[in-house]
Coordinates of C-alpha atoms and ligand atoms in Angstrom, one line a residue:
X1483 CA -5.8 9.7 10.0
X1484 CA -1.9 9.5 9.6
X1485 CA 0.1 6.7 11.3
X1486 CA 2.9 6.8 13.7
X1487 CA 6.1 4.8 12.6
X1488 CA 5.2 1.2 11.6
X1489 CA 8.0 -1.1 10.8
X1490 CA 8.6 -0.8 7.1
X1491 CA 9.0 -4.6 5.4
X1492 CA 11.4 -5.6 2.8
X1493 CA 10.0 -8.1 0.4
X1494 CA 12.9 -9.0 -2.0
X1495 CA 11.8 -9.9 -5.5
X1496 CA 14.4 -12.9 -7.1
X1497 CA 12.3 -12.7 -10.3
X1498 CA 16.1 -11.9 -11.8
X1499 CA 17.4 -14.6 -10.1
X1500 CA 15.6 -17.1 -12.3
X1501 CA 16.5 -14.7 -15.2
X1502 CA 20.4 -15.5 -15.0
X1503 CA 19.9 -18.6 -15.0
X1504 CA 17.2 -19.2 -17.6
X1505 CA 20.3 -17.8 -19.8
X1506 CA 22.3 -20.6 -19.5
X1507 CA 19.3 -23.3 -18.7
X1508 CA 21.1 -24.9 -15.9
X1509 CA 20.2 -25.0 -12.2
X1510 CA 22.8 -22.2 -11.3
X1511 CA 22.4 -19.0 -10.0
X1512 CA 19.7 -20.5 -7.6
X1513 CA 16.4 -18.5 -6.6
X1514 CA 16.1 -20.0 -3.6
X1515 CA 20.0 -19.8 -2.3
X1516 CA 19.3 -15.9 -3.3
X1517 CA 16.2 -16.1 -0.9
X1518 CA 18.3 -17.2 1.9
X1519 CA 20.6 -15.0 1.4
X1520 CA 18.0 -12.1 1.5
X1521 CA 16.2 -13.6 4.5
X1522 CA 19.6 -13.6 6.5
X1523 CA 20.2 -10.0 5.2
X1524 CA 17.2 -8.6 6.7
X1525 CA 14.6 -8.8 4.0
X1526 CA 10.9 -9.7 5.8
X1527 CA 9.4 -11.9 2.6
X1528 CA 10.1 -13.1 -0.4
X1529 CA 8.6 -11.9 -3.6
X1530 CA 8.3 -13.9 -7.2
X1531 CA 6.1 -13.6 -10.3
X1532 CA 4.8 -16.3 -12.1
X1533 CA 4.7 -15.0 -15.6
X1534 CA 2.4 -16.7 -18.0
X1535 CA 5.5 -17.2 -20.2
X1536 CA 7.5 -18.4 -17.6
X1537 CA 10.7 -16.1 -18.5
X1538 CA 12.5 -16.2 -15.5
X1539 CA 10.2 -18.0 -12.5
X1540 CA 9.1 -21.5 -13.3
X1541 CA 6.8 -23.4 -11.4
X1542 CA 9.4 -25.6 -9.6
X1543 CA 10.8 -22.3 -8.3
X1544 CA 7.0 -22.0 -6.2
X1545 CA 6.9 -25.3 -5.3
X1546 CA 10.2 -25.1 -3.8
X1547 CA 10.0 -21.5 -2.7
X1548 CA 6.5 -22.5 -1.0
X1549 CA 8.0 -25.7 0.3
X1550 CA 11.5 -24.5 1.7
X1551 CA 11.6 -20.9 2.8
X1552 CA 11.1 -19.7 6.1
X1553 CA 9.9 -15.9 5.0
X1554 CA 6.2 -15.1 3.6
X1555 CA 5.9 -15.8 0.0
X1556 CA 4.8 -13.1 -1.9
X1557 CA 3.6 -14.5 -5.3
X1558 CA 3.0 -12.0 -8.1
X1559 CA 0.3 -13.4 -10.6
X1560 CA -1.8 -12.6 -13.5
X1561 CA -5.5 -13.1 -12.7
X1562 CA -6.0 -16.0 -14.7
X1563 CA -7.1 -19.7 -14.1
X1564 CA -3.7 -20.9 -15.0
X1565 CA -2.1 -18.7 -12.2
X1566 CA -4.7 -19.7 -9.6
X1567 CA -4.1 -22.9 -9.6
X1568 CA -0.4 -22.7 -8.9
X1569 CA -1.9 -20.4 -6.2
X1570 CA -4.5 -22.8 -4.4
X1571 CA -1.9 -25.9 -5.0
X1572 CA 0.9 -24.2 -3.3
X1573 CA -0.5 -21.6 -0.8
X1574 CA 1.8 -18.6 -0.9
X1575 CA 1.8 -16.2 1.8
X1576 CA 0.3 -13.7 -0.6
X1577 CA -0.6 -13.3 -3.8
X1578 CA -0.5 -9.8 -5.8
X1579 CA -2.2 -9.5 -8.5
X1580 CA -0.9 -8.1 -11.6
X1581 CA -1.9 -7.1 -14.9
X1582 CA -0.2 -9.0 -17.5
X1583 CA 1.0 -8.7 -21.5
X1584 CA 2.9 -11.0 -23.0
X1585 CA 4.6 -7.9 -25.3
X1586 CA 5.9 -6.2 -21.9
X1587 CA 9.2 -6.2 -20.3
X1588 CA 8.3 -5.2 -17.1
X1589 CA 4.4 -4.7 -15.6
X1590 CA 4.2 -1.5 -16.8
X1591 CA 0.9 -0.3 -15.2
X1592 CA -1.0 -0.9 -12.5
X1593 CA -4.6 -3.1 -12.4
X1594 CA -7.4 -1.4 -14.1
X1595 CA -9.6 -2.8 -10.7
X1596 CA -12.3 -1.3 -11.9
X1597 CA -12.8 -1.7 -14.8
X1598 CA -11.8 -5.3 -14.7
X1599 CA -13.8 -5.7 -11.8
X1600 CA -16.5 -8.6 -12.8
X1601 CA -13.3 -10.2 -13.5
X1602 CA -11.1 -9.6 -10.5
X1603 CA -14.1 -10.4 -7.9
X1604 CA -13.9 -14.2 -8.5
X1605 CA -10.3 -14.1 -8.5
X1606 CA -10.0 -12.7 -5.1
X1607 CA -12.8 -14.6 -4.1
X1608 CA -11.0 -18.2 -4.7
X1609 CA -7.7 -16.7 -3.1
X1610 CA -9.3 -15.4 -0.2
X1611 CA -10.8 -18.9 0.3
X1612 CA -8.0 -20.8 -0.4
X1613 CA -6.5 -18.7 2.9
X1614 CA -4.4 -16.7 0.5
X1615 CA -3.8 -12.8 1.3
X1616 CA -5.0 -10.9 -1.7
X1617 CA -3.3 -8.1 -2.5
X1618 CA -4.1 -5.6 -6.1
X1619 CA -1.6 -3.9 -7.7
X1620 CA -2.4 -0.5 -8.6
X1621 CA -1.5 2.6 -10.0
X1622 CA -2.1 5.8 -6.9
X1623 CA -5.6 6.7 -7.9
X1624 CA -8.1 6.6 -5.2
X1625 CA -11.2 4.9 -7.4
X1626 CA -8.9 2.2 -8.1
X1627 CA -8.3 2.1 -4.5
X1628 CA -12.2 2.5 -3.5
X1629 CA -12.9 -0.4 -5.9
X1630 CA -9.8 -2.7 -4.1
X1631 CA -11.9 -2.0 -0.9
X1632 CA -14.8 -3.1 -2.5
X1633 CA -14.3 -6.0 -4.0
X1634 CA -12.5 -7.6 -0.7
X1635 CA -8.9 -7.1 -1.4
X1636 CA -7.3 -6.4 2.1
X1637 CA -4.2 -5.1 0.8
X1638 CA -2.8 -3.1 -2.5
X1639 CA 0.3 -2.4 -3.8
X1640 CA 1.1 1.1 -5.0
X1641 CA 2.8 1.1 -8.8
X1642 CA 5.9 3.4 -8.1
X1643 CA 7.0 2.9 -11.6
X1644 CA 6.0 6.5 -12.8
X1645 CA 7.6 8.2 -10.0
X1646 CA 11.1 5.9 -10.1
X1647 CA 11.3 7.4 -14.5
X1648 CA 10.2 11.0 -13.8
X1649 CA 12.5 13.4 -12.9
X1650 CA 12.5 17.3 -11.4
X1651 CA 9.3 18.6 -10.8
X1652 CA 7.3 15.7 -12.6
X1653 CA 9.2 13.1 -10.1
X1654 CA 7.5 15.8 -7.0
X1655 CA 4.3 15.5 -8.4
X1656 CA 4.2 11.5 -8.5
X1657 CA 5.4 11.6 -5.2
X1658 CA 2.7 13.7 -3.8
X1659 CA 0.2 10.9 -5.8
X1660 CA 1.9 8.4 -3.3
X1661 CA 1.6 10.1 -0.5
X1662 CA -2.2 10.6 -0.9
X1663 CA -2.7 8.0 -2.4
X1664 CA -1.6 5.7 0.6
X1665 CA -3.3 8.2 3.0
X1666 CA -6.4 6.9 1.1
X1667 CA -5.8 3.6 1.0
X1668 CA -5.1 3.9 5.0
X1669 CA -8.4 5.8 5.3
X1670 CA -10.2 3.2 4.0
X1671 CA -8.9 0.8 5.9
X1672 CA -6.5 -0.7 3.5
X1673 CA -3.1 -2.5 4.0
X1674 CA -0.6 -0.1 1.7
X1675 CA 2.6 -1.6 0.2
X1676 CA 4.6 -0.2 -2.8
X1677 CA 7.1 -1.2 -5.2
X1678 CA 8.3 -1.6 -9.4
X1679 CA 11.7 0.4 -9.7
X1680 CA 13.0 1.4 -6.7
X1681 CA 16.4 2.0 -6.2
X1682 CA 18.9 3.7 -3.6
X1683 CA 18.3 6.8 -4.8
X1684 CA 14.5 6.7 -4.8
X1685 CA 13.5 4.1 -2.1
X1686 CA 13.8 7.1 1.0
X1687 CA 10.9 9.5 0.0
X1688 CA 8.8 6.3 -0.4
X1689 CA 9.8 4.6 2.8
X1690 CA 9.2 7.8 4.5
X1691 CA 5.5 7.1 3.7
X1692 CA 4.5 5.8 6.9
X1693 CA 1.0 4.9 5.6
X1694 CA 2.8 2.2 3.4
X1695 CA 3.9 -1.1 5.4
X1696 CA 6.0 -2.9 2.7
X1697 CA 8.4 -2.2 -0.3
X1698 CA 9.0 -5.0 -2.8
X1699 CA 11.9 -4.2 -4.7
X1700 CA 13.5 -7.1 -6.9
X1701 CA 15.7 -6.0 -10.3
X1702 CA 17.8 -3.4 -9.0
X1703 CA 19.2 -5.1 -5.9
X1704 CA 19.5 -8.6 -8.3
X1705 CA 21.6 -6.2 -10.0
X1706 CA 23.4 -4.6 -7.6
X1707 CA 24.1 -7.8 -5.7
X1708 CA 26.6 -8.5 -9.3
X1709 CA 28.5 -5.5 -7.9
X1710 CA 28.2 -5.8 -4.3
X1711 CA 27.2 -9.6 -3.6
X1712 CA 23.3 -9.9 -2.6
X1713 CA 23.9 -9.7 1.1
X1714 CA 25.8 -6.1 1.0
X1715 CA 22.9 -5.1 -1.4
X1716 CA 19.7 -5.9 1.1
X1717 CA 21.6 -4.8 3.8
X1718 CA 22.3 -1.3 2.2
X1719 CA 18.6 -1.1 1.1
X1720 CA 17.3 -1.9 4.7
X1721 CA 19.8 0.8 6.0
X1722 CA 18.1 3.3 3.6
X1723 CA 15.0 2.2 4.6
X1724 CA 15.1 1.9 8.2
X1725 CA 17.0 5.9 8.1
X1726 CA 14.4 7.5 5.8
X1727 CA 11.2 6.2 8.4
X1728 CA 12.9 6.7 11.3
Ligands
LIG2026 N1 5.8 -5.2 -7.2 C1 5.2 -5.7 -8.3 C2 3.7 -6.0 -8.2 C3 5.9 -6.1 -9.4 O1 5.2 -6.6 -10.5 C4 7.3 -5.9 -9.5 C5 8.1 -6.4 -10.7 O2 8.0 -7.8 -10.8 C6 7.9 -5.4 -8.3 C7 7.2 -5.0 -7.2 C8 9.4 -5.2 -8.3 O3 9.8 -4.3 -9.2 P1 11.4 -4.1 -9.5 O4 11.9 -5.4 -10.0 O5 11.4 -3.0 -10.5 O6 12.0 -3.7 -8.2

């Protein structure tokens, strides 16, 4: 069953924020004076990861982010007693679970849901108790997708990662895995979002997905806001956004 045009939401992702300013281990550039800025520049939620290394969101950052923003938080977390704890003591919006190395620069894949099922279940379980909407990131597969469903998750995230690096006729073919795999996820009665690497120059063909519901995009517009300011960056990305579903 396709969809007809659903308003696409923009959750902004200030993990890089957090990064700048780890550098310098000061207070300055603020996450949440970048969420502001985001919220007032059209962005529908705010996105952060909690990394179990804490490279660039701390855990003041989600209690303030929790605490003072007016747009859903979106908190990205590894399934792991650690992480739902800061979860059930702060009550984000949302919480997407991720999978998590230490080694990694960026989440590289998506959740292995099922094979990690028997360890995913509690996990979604607590969250889903603690009023917290669960959402699993995964690569476009549809098992991964049939397992989401069955394990409770009422949303997933689709890992654009692979179709962001490819290019030519390998860039085509992980669009087309998007496309169905969203249509899937719809089918099944799934909320679809997507996000990891989007940029200007791939976000359209994405957006123009109208099976998926909401983008999270975080280090390209942190970086672009160092060219453009952060305001002029959202804005830009919810013009291509709003262009490429309309
Ligand atoms: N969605 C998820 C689940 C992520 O882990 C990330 C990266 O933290 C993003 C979206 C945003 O990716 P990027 O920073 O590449 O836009």
């Amino acid at each position: 069953m396709t969809t007809g045009k659903r308003k696409l939401r923009l959750g902004v992702n200030i993990d890089h924020v957090a990064t700048l300013r780890n550098a310098r281990g000061g207070r300055h550039p603020d996450p949440l004076r970048a969420a502001a800025i985001a919220a007032a520049a059209g962005a529908d939620g705010i996105t952060a990861h909690l990394r179990e290394d804490r490279r660039h969101i701390r855990d003041e950052d989600i209690a303030r982010l929790a605490r003072d923003i007016a747009l859903p938080l979106n908190l990205e977390m590894a399934a792991m007693p650690e992480m739902l704890a800061v979860a059930l003591a702060h009550k984000p919006h949302a919480a997407c679970l991720v999978p998590e190395k230490r080694s990694e620069v960026t989440t590289e894949g998506g959740l292995d849901v099922v094979g990690g099922r028997d360890h995913l279940a509690p996990a979604i379980r607590r969250l889903a108790e603690g009023g917290i909407r669960v959402s699993l990131f995964v690569d476009p597969d549809a098992p991964q997708l049939d397992m989401a469903r069955r394990l409770g998750a009422p949303v997933v995230e689709l890992h654009t990662g692979a179709y962001c690096e490819a290019a030519g006729a390998a860039r085509v073919r992980e669009l087309q895995r998007l496309v169905a795999a969203a249509a899937h996820a719809e089918a099944i009665g799934l909320e679809c979002h997507a996000g990891h690497g989007l940029g200007y120059d791939t976000v359209a063909p994405v957006a123009a997905i109208a099976a998926i519901v909401e983008l999270n995009i975080g280090h390209f517009l942190i970086g672009e806001a160092i060219f453009l300011g952060l305001d002029a960056a959202v804005k830009r990305m919810r013009a291509l956004m709003d262009e490429a579903r309309a």
